[in-house]
PDB file of C-alpha atoms in Angstrom:
ATOM      1  CA  MET A   1       0.000   0.000   0.000  1.00 46.00           C
ATOM      2  CA  LYS A   2       1.322   3.458  -0.932  1.00 51.00           C
ATOM      3  CA  LEU A   3       2.150   5.904   1.838  1.00 48.00           C
ATOM      4  CA  SER A   4      -0.546   8.339   0.660  1.00 54.00           C
ATOM      5  CA  ARG A   5      -3.199   5.652   0.982  1.00 56.00           C
ATOM      6  CA  ILE A   6      -1.914   4.646   4.407  1.00 50.00           C
ATOM      7  CA  VAL A   7      -1.988   8.265   5.567  1.00 50.00           C
ATOM      8  CA  SER A   8      -5.528   8.686   4.234  1.00 56.00           C
ATOM      9  CA  SER A   9      -6.629   5.518   5.973  1.00 54.00           C
ATOM     10  CA  LEU A  10      -5.003   6.604   9.219  1.00 54.00           C
ATOM     11  CA  ALA A  11      -6.636  10.014   9.028  1.00 54.00           C
ATOM     12  CA  ALA A  12     -10.014   8.382   8.440  1.00 55.00           C
ATOM     13  CA  ALA A  13      -9.448   6.096  11.407  1.00 52.00           C
ATOM     14  CA  ILE A  14      -8.573   9.046  13.640  1.00 55.00           C
ATOM     15  CA  LEU A  15     -11.746  10.838  12.586  1.00 54.00           C
ATOM     16  CA  ILE A  16     -13.793   7.719  13.322  1.00 52.00           C
ATOM     17  CA  VAL A  17     -12.305   7.533  16.809  1.00 50.00           C
ATOM     18  CA  VAL A  18     -12.996  11.199  17.361  1.00 51.00           C
ATOM     19  CA  ASN A  19     -16.547  10.723  16.132  1.00 58.00           C
ATOM     20  CA  LEU A  20     -17.137   7.794  18.484  1.00 49.00           C
ATOM     21  CA  THR A  21     -15.633   9.750  21.381  1.00 56.00           C
ATOM     22  CA  ALA A  22     -17.845  12.708  20.632  1.00 52.00           C
ATOM     23  CA  GLN A  23     -20.902  10.485  20.473  1.00 55.00           C
ATOM     24  CA  ALA A  24     -20.026   8.920  23.793  1.00 52.00           C
ATOM     25  CA  ALA A  25     -19.627  12.336  25.415  1.00 58.00           C
ATOM     26  CA  ASP A  26     -22.603  14.360  26.571  1.00 63.00           C
ATOM     27  CA  LEU A  27     -22.421  16.813  23.674  1.00 63.00           C
ATOM     28  CA  SER A  28     -25.031  18.393  21.503  1.00 72.00           C
ATOM     29  CA  VAL A  29     -25.126  17.777  17.748  1.00 72.00           C
ATOM     30  CA  ASP A  30     -23.546  21.167  17.090  1.00 76.00           C
ATOM     31  CA  GLN A  31     -20.811  20.551  19.667  1.00 70.00           C
ATOM     32  CA  LYS A  32     -20.011  17.172  18.169  1.00 70.00           C
ATOM     33  CA  LYS A  33     -19.700  18.748  14.737  1.00 74.00           C
ATOM     34  CA  GLN A  34     -17.413  21.436  16.121  1.00 74.00           C
ATOM     35  CA  VAL A  35     -15.113  18.800  17.630  1.00 67.00           C
ATOM     36  CA  GLN A  36     -14.974  16.890  14.343  1.00 70.00           C
ATOM     37  CA  ASP A  37     -14.307  20.043  12.349  1.00 74.00           C
ATOM     38  CA  VAL A  38     -11.479  21.107  14.670  1.00 71.00           C
ATOM     39  CA  VAL A  39      -9.763  17.700  14.373  1.00 69.00           C
ATOM     40  CA  ARG A  40     -10.295  17.549  10.595  1.00 72.00           C
ATOM     41  CA  ASN A  41      -8.882  21.034  10.099  1.00 75.00           C
ATOM     42  CA  TYR A  42      -5.912  20.300  12.320  1.00 70.00           C
ATOM     43  CA  LEU A  43      -5.050  17.095  10.430  1.00 67.00           C
ATOM     44  CA  THR A  44      -5.475  18.865   7.095  1.00 74.00           C
ATOM     45  CA  GLN A  45      -3.144  21.670   8.138  1.00 77.00           C
ATOM     46  CA  ASN A  46      -0.659  19.370   9.893  1.00 74.00           C
ATOM     47  CA  PRO A  47      -0.366  16.152   7.839  1.00 72.00           C
ATOM     48  CA  ASP A  48       3.079  15.543   9.354  1.00 78.00           C
ATOM     49  CA  VAL A  49       1.315  14.515  12.566  1.00 67.00           C
ATOM     50  CA  ILE A  50      -0.214  11.554  10.757  1.00 68.00           C
ATOM     51  CA  ILE A  51       3.083  10.608   9.116  1.00 72.00           C
ATOM     52  CA  GLN A  52       4.908  10.814  12.460  1.00 76.00           C
ATOM     53  CA  ALA A  53       2.265   8.641  14.111  1.00 70.00           C
ATOM     54  CA  LEU A  54       2.590   6.113  11.307  1.00 71.00           C
ATOM     55  CA  GLN A  55       6.379   6.090  11.588  1.00 73.00           C
ATOM     56  CA  VAL A  56       6.194   5.522  15.351  1.00 71.00           C
ATOM     57  CA  TYR A  57       3.747   2.664  14.803  1.00 65.00           C
ATOM     58  CA  GLN A  58       5.938   1.065  12.129  1.00 72.00           C
ATOM     59  CA  GLN A  59       9.006   1.338  14.353  1.00 75.00           C
ATOM     60  CA  LYS A  60       7.172  -0.337  17.224  1.00 73.00           C
ATOM     61  CA  GLN A  61       6.110  -3.128  14.881  1.00 65.00           C
ATOM     62  CA  MET A  62       9.684  -3.584  13.668  1.00 71.00           C
ATOM     63  CA  ASP A  63      11.069  -3.592  17.199  1.00 62.00           C
ATOM     64  CA  GLN A  64       8.528  -6.201  18.265  1.00 71.00           C
ATOM     65  CA  ALA A  65       9.332  -8.363  15.235  1.00 63.00           C
ATOM     66  CA  LYS A  66      13.065  -8.176  16.008  1.00 75.00           C
ATOM     67  CA  LYS A  67      12.419  -9.254  19.597  1.00 81.00           C
ATOM     68  CA  THR A  68      10.309 -12.187  18.434  1.00 75.00           C
ATOM     69  CA  ILE A  69      12.941 -13.267  15.887  1.00 85.00           C
ATOM     70  CA  GLN A  70      15.661 -13.148  18.529  1.00 89.00           C
ATOM     71  CA  LYS A  71      13.463 -15.093  20.936  1.00 91.00           C
ATOM     72  CA  THR A  72      12.936 -17.777  18.286  1.00 93.00           C
ATOM     73  CA  GLN A  73      16.664 -17.978  17.667  1.00 92.00           C
ATOM     74  CA  ASP A  74      17.433 -18.258  21.379  1.00 92.00           C
ATOM     75  CA  SER A  75      14.747 -20.866  22.096  1.00 93.00           C
ATOM     76  CA  SER A  76      15.337 -23.057  19.039  1.00 94.00           C
ATOM     77  CA  PRO A  77      17.704 -25.523  20.829  1.00 94.00           C
ATOM     78  CA  GLN A  78      14.770 -26.549  23.034  1.00 94.00           C
ATOM     79  CA  TYR A  79      13.003 -27.868  19.942  1.00 96.00           C
ATOM     80  CA  VAL A  80      15.888 -29.657  18.254  1.00 96.00           C
ATOM     81  CA  ASP A  81      14.172 -33.034  18.177  1.00 96.00           C
ATOM     82  CA  ALA A  82      10.894 -31.632  16.826  1.00 97.00           C
ATOM     83  CA  LEU A  83      12.763 -29.604  14.203  1.00 97.00           C
ATOM     84  CA  PHE A  84      15.494 -31.937  13.007  1.00 97.00           C
ATOM     85  CA  HIS A  85      14.837 -35.482  14.194  1.00 96.00           C
ATOM     86  CA  GLN A  86      11.237 -36.403  13.402  1.00 95.00           C
ATOM     87  CA  PRO A  87      11.226 -39.695  11.462  1.00 92.00           C
ATOM     88  CA  ASN A  88       7.882 -38.978   9.757  1.00 93.00           C
ATOM     89  CA  ASP A  89       8.897 -35.631   8.283  1.00 96.00           C
ATOM     90  CA  PRO A  90       9.186 -35.634   4.483  1.00 97.00           C
ATOM     91  CA  PHE A  91      12.650 -34.760   3.225  1.00 97.00           C
ATOM     92  CA  ALA A  92      14.780 -34.472   0.110  1.00 96.00           C
ATOM     93  CA  GLY A  93      18.477 -34.498  -0.575  1.00 96.00           C
ATOM     94  CA  ASN A  94      20.965 -36.702   1.214  1.00 96.00           C
ATOM     95  CA  PRO A  95      19.304 -38.514   4.162  1.00 96.00           C
ATOM     96  CA  ASN A  96      22.750 -38.754   5.752  1.00 95.00           C
ATOM     97  CA  GLY A  97      23.848 -35.216   4.912  1.00 96.00           C
ATOM     98  CA  LYS A  98      25.947 -33.438   7.510  1.00 97.00           C
ATOM     99  CA  ILE A  99      23.799 -30.289   7.292  1.00 97.00           C
ATOM    100  CA  THR A 100      20.021 -30.198   7.677  1.00 98.00           C
ATOM    101  CA  VAL A 101      17.823 -27.354   6.456  1.00 98.00           C
ATOM    102  CA  VAL A 102      14.293 -27.264   7.869  1.00 98.00           C
ATOM    103  CA  GLU A 103      11.771 -25.216   5.904  1.00 98.00           C
ATOM    104  CA  PHE A 104       8.342 -24.128   7.162  1.00 98.00           C
ATOM    105  CA  PHE A 105       6.226 -23.152   4.161  1.00 97.00           C
ATOM    106  CA  ASP A 106       2.765 -22.697   2.675  1.00 97.00           C
ATOM    107  CA  TYR A 107       1.882 -23.630  -0.899  1.00 96.00           C
ATOM    108  CA  GLN A 108       0.061 -20.325  -1.397  1.00 95.00           C
ATOM    109  CA  CYS A 109       2.914 -18.217  -0.022  1.00 94.00           C
ATOM    110  CA  PRO A 110       4.507 -16.406  -3.005  1.00 93.00           C
ATOM    111  CA  HIS A 111       7.854 -16.123  -1.231  1.00 95.00           C
ATOM    112  CA  CYS A 112       7.852 -19.889  -0.623  1.00 96.00           C
ATOM    113  CA  VAL A 113       7.082 -20.487  -4.287  1.00 94.00           C
ATOM    114  CA  GLU A 114       9.918 -18.173  -5.316  1.00 94.00           C
ATOM    115  CA  MET A 115      12.285 -20.074  -3.028  1.00 95.00           C
ATOM    116  CA  THR A 116      11.530 -23.422  -4.664  1.00 94.00           C
ATOM    117  CA  PRO A 117      14.362 -23.106  -7.252  1.00 95.00           C
ATOM    118  CA  VAL A 118      16.729 -22.180  -4.420  1.00 96.00           C
ATOM    119  CA  VAL A 119      15.848 -25.342  -2.517  1.00 95.00           C
ATOM    120  CA  GLU A 120      16.019 -27.501  -5.641  1.00 94.00           C
ATOM    121  CA  GLY A 121      19.371 -25.967  -6.571  1.00 95.00           C
ATOM    122  CA  LEU A 122      20.679 -26.689  -3.085  1.00 94.00           C
ATOM    123  CA  ILE A 123      19.652 -30.339  -3.370  1.00 94.00           C
ATOM    124  CA  LYS A 124      21.307 -30.606  -6.789  1.00 94.00           C
ATOM    125  CA  ASN A 125      24.536 -28.776  -5.998  1.00 93.00           C
ATOM    126  CA  ASN A 126      25.224 -29.730  -2.399  1.00 93.00           C
ATOM    127  CA  PRO A 127      25.216 -33.504  -1.864  1.00 93.00           C
ATOM    128  CA  ASP A 128      25.903 -33.090   1.834  1.00 95.00           C
ATOM    129  CA  VAL A 129      22.589 -31.370   2.667  1.00 97.00           C
ATOM    130  CA  LYS A 130      19.270 -32.794   3.813  1.00 97.00           C
ATOM    131  CA  ILE A 131      16.102 -30.699   3.406  1.00 97.00           C
ATOM    132  CA  VAL A 132      13.269 -31.310   5.883  1.00 98.00           C
ATOM    133  CA  PHE A 133       9.853 -30.006   4.845  1.00 98.00           C
ATOM    134  CA  LYS A 134       7.531 -28.662   7.537  1.00 98.00           C
ATOM    135  CA  GLU A 135       4.104 -28.114   6.043  1.00 97.00           C
ATOM    136  CA  PHE A 136       2.649 -24.994   7.672  1.00 97.00           C
ATOM    137  CA  PRO A 137      -0.639 -24.106   5.921  1.00 97.00           C
ATOM    138  CA  ILE A 138      -1.529 -20.662   7.264  1.00 96.00           C
ATOM    139  CA  ARG A 139      -3.253 -19.190   4.194  1.00 94.00           C
ATOM    140  CA  GLY A 140      -6.667 -20.772   4.485  1.00 94.00           C
ATOM    141  CA  PRO A 141      -8.504 -24.013   3.679  1.00 95.00           C
ATOM    142  CA  MET A 142      -6.942 -24.471   0.240  1.00 96.00           C
ATOM    143  CA  SER A 143      -3.458 -24.333   1.746  1.00 96.00           C
ATOM    144  CA  GLU A 144      -4.421 -27.041   4.223  1.00 97.00           C
ATOM    145  CA  LEU A 145      -5.946 -29.176   1.459  1.00 97.00           C
ATOM    146  CA  ALA A 146      -2.703 -28.917  -0.503  1.00 97.00           C
ATOM    147  CA  THR A 147      -0.716 -29.796   2.616  1.00 98.00           C
ATOM    148  CA  ARG A 148      -2.846 -32.861   3.260  1.00 98.00           C
ATOM    149  CA  ALA A 149      -2.467 -33.940  -0.359  1.00 98.00           C
ATOM    150  CA  ALA A 150       1.321 -33.620  -0.184  1.00 98.00           C
ATOM    151  CA  LEU A 151       1.585 -35.521   3.105  1.00 98.00           C
ATOM    152  CA  ALA A 152      -0.792 -38.178   1.794  1.00 98.00           C
ATOM    153  CA  ALA A 153       1.352 -38.504  -1.349  1.00 98.00           C
ATOM    154  CA  LYS A 154       4.221 -39.534   0.913  1.00 96.00           C
ATOM    155  CA  GLN A 155       2.361 -42.758   1.609  1.00 95.00           C
ATOM    156  CA  GLN A 156       2.653 -43.585  -2.106  1.00 97.00           C
ATOM    157  CA  GLY A 157       6.318 -42.569  -2.228  1.00 96.00           C
ATOM    158  CA  LYS A 158       5.576 -39.404  -4.212  1.00 97.00           C
ATOM    159  CA  TYR A 159       5.905 -36.591  -1.680  1.00 97.00           C
ATOM    160  CA  PHE A 160       8.619 -34.584  -3.389  1.00 96.00           C
ATOM    161  CA  GLU A 161       7.002 -34.915  -6.811  1.00 96.00           C
ATOM    162  CA  MET A 162       3.696 -33.670  -5.387  1.00 97.00           C
ATOM    163  CA  HIS A 163       5.477 -30.928  -3.463  1.00 97.00           C
ATOM    164  CA  LYS A 164       7.191 -29.629  -6.602  1.00 95.00           C
ATOM    165  CA  GLY A 165       3.936 -29.773  -8.537  1.00 96.00           C
ATOM    166  CA  LEU A 166       2.078 -27.733  -5.923  1.00 96.00           C
ATOM    167  CA  MET A 167       4.887 -25.217  -5.718  1.00 95.00           C
ATOM    168  CA  GLY A 168       4.727 -24.860  -9.492  1.00 89.00           C
ATOM    169  CA  VAL A 169       1.249 -23.275  -9.405  1.00 82.00           C
ATOM    170  CA  LYS A 170       2.300 -19.626  -9.771  1.00 71.00           C
ATOM    171  CA  GLN A 171      -0.096 -17.656 -11.920  1.00 64.00           C
ATOM    172  CA  GLU A 172      -3.498 -19.056 -10.959  1.00 72.00           C
ATOM    173  CA  PRO A 173      -5.075 -19.522  -7.516  1.00 82.00           C
ATOM    174  CA  LEU A 174      -4.675 -22.982  -6.047  1.00 91.00           C
ATOM    175  CA  THR A 175      -7.930 -24.936  -6.352  1.00 94.00           C
ATOM    176  CA  GLU A 176      -9.124 -28.384  -5.374  1.00 95.00           C
ATOM    177  CA  ASP A 177      -9.250 -29.425  -9.032  1.00 94.00           C
ATOM    178  CA  ALA A 178      -5.700 -28.163  -9.593  1.00 94.00           C
ATOM    179  CA  ILE A 179      -4.448 -30.143  -6.596  1.00 96.00           C
ATOM    180  CA  TYR A 180      -5.953 -33.395  -7.869  1.00 97.00           C
ATOM    181  CA  LYS A 181      -4.758 -32.764 -11.415  1.00 95.00           C
ATOM    182  CA  ILE A 182      -1.219 -32.369 -10.082  1.00 96.00           C
ATOM    183  CA  ALA A 183      -1.656 -35.599  -8.129  1.00 97.00           C
ATOM    184  CA  GLN A 184      -2.681 -37.428 -11.297  1.00 97.00           C
ATOM    185  CA  SER A 185       0.172 -35.889 -13.262  1.00 96.00           C
ATOM    186  CA  VAL A 186       2.750 -37.333 -10.846  1.00 97.00           C
ATOM    187  CA  GLY A 187       1.174 -40.789 -10.970  1.00 97.00           C
ATOM    188  CA  LEU A 188      -0.782 -40.888  -7.708  1.00 98.00           C
ATOM    189  CA  ASP A 189      -3.817 -43.088  -7.101  1.00 98.00           C
ATOM    190  CA  LEU A 190      -6.512 -40.495  -6.322  1.00 97.00           C
ATOM    191  CA  ASP A 191      -8.748 -42.799  -4.293  1.00 97.00           C
ATOM    192  CA  LYS A 192      -5.863 -43.803  -2.053  1.00 97.00           C
ATOM    193  CA  LEU A 193      -4.690 -40.208  -1.855  1.00 98.00           C
ATOM    194  CA  LYS A 194      -8.080 -38.857  -0.751  1.00 97.00           C
ATOM    195  CA  ALA A 195      -8.422 -41.571   1.880  1.00 97.00           C
ATOM    196  CA  ALA A 196      -4.934 -40.828   3.225  1.00 97.00           C
ATOM    197  CA  MET A 197      -5.664 -37.084   3.305  1.00 97.00           C
ATOM    198  CA  ARG A 198      -8.370 -37.819   5.896  1.00 95.00           C
ATOM    199  CA  SER A 199      -6.195 -40.185   7.932  1.00 96.00           C
ATOM    200  CA  ASP A 200      -5.175 -39.695  11.541  1.00 96.00           C
ATOM    201  CA  ASP A 201      -1.506 -39.796  10.545  1.00 95.00           C
ATOM    202  CA  VAL A 202      -1.849 -36.777   8.258  1.00 97.00           C
ATOM    203  CA  ASP A 203      -4.088 -34.983  10.748  1.00 96.00           C
ATOM    204  CA  GLN A 204      -1.587 -35.456  13.574  1.00 96.00           C
ATOM    205  CA  GLN A 205       1.336 -34.291  11.462  1.00 96.00           C
ATOM    206  CA  VAL A 206      -0.445 -31.083  10.459  1.00 97.00           C
ATOM    207  CA  LYS A 207      -1.320 -30.409  14.105  1.00 96.00           C
ATOM    208  CA  ALA A 208       2.237 -31.145  15.238  1.00 97.00           C
ATOM    209  CA  ASN A 209       3.639 -28.637  12.721  1.00 97.00           C
ATOM    210  CA  TYR A 210       1.176 -25.971  13.872  1.00 97.00           C
ATOM    211  CA  ARG A 211       2.072 -26.631  17.492  1.00 97.00           C
ATOM    212  CA  LEU A 212       5.812 -26.413  16.808  1.00 97.00           C
ATOM    213  CA  ALA A 213       5.397 -23.186  14.815  1.00 97.00           C
ATOM    214  CA  GLN A 214       3.422 -21.671  17.693  1.00 96.00           C
ATOM    215  CA  GLN A 215       6.066 -22.723  20.214  1.00 96.00           C
ATOM    216  CA  LEU A 216       8.732 -21.116  18.044  1.00 96.00           C
ATOM    217  CA  GLU A 217       6.536 -18.010  17.583  1.00 94.00           C
ATOM    218  CA  LEU A 218       7.016 -18.006  13.839  1.00 94.00           C
ATOM    219  CA  LEU A 219       5.762 -14.813  12.208  1.00 86.00           C
ATOM    220  CA  GLY A 220       5.096 -16.322   8.777  1.00 92.00           C
ATOM    221  CA  THR A 221       6.524 -18.297   5.896  1.00 96.00           C
ATOM    222  CA  PRO A 222       9.028 -19.207   4.718  1.00 97.00           C
ATOM    223  CA  ALA A 223      10.972 -19.851   7.913  1.00 97.00           C
ATOM    224  CA  LEU A 224      14.264 -21.746   7.847  1.00 98.00           C
ATOM    225  CA  PHE A 225      16.309 -23.490  10.519  1.00 98.00           C
ATOM    226  CA  ILE A 226      19.792 -24.707   9.608  1.00 98.00           C
ATOM    227  CA  ALA A 227      22.094 -26.862  11.744  1.00 97.00           C
ATOM    228  CA  LYS A 228      24.501 -29.747  11.621  1.00 97.00           C
ATOM    229  CA  SER A 229      22.459 -32.916  11.340  1.00 96.00           C
ATOM    230  CA  ASP A 230      23.793 -34.300  14.625  1.00 95.00           C
ATOM    231  CA  VAL A 231      22.684 -31.227  16.599  1.00 95.00           C
ATOM    232  CA  LYS A 232      21.342 -32.148  20.021  1.00 93.00           C
ATOM    233  CA  LYS A 233      18.865 -30.672  22.454  1.00 89.00           C
ATOM    234  CA  GLY A 234      20.607 -28.255  24.784  1.00 86.00           C
ATOM    235  CA  SER A 235      23.111 -27.095  22.167  1.00 91.00           C
ATOM    236  CA  PRO A 236      23.960 -23.385  22.232  1.00 92.00           C
ATOM    237  CA  ALA A 237      21.718 -21.100  20.220  1.00 88.00           C
ATOM    238  CA  THR A 238      24.622 -20.490  17.828  1.00 91.00           C
ATOM    239  CA  ALA A 239      24.411 -24.151  16.758  1.00 94.00           C
ATOM    240  CA  ILE A 240      21.200 -23.348  14.906  1.00 96.00           C
ATOM    241  CA  LEU A 241      20.701 -20.574  12.377  1.00 96.00           C
ATOM    242  CA  PHE A 242      17.165 -19.202  12.127  1.00 96.00           C
ATOM    243  CA  ILE A 243      16.269 -17.334   8.937  1.00 96.00           C
ATOM    244  CA  PRO A 244      12.851 -15.634   8.941  1.00 95.00           C
ATOM    245  CA  GLY A 245      11.898 -15.083   5.328  1.00 94.00           C
ATOM    246  CA  GLN A 246      12.965 -15.634   1.762  1.00 95.00           C
ATOM    247  CA  VAL A 247      16.632 -15.990   0.777  1.00 96.00           C
ATOM    248  CA  ASP A 248      18.381 -16.398  -2.555  1.00 96.00           C
ATOM    249  CA  SER A 249      20.918 -19.065  -3.484  1.00 95.00           C
ATOM    250  CA  ASN A 250      23.899 -16.985  -2.425  1.00 95.00           C
ATOM    251  CA  GLN A 251      22.397 -16.212   0.989  1.00 96.00           C
ATOM    252  CA  MET A 252      21.488 -19.865   1.463  1.00 96.00           C
ATOM    253  CA  ASN A 253      25.017 -21.006   0.665  1.00 94.00           C
ATOM    254  CA  LEU A 254      26.505 -18.416   3.026  1.00 95.00           C
ATOM    255  CA  ALA A 255      24.210 -19.655   5.807  1.00 95.00           C
ATOM    256  CA  ILE A 256      25.216 -23.277   5.226  1.00 95.00           C
ATOM    257  CA  ASN A 257      28.898 -22.380   5.154  1.00 94.00           C
ATOM    258  CA  LYS A 258      28.476 -20.530   8.436  1.00 94.00           C
ATOM    259  CA  ILE A 259      26.931 -23.572  10.118  1.00 95.00           C
ATOM    260  CA  SER A 260      29.468 -25.947   8.572  1.00 90.00           C
ATOM    261  CA  LYS A 261      32.413 -24.235  10.309  1.00 84.00           C
TER     262      LYS A 261
END
């Protein structure tokens, strides 16, 4: 949203608050109008007040986000087993790789979609890396349906193929029909897939990922955790690298090199 639109929206919100305050006060109609006119005139003549208020609000939001990110980094060793050592988690790359990258993602997250070539390139170019996929469907029912389809595909040995297919839907909204067409295109049995999507195993895995994301206080997707594959609970926070957000191939390689030392 452009700054001018934000300022206009903020000004409108201020006037609404003033209006509600005036209504709540024991004022006559004329007095209420006078209050509203005074505030409107002041904001019109002093637009910097709105911009300053917006800047203060944005700074507070940024400060809070930084605190949450640092808290996630500091607390991550408590969740080593849930992050790195869950036998049911789908993965790609070298199962015995010395470095493990855990990715929380949503199939309808554009930044996650844009990171797909980065992840695929990492698998192709770094044979000593294991990628663990943490399905985290936070963008509505269609995201959860896609997640369930991907996890169910694992039971037919086609998780990564289904994952790549779902991540390849870029231009059009993800739909139920699109999900099942992708499933057919990668050779999945649809009847078995749909039954598995409703299974307790898939249900419990989705819930476990939500629970872990809440414990880590993740702000969104993608979210990456990188560590040596033999990392243990109680390790120092520096043993794990938390990356909140999208990275390119160069940034990913720098992060892996940092952990490898």
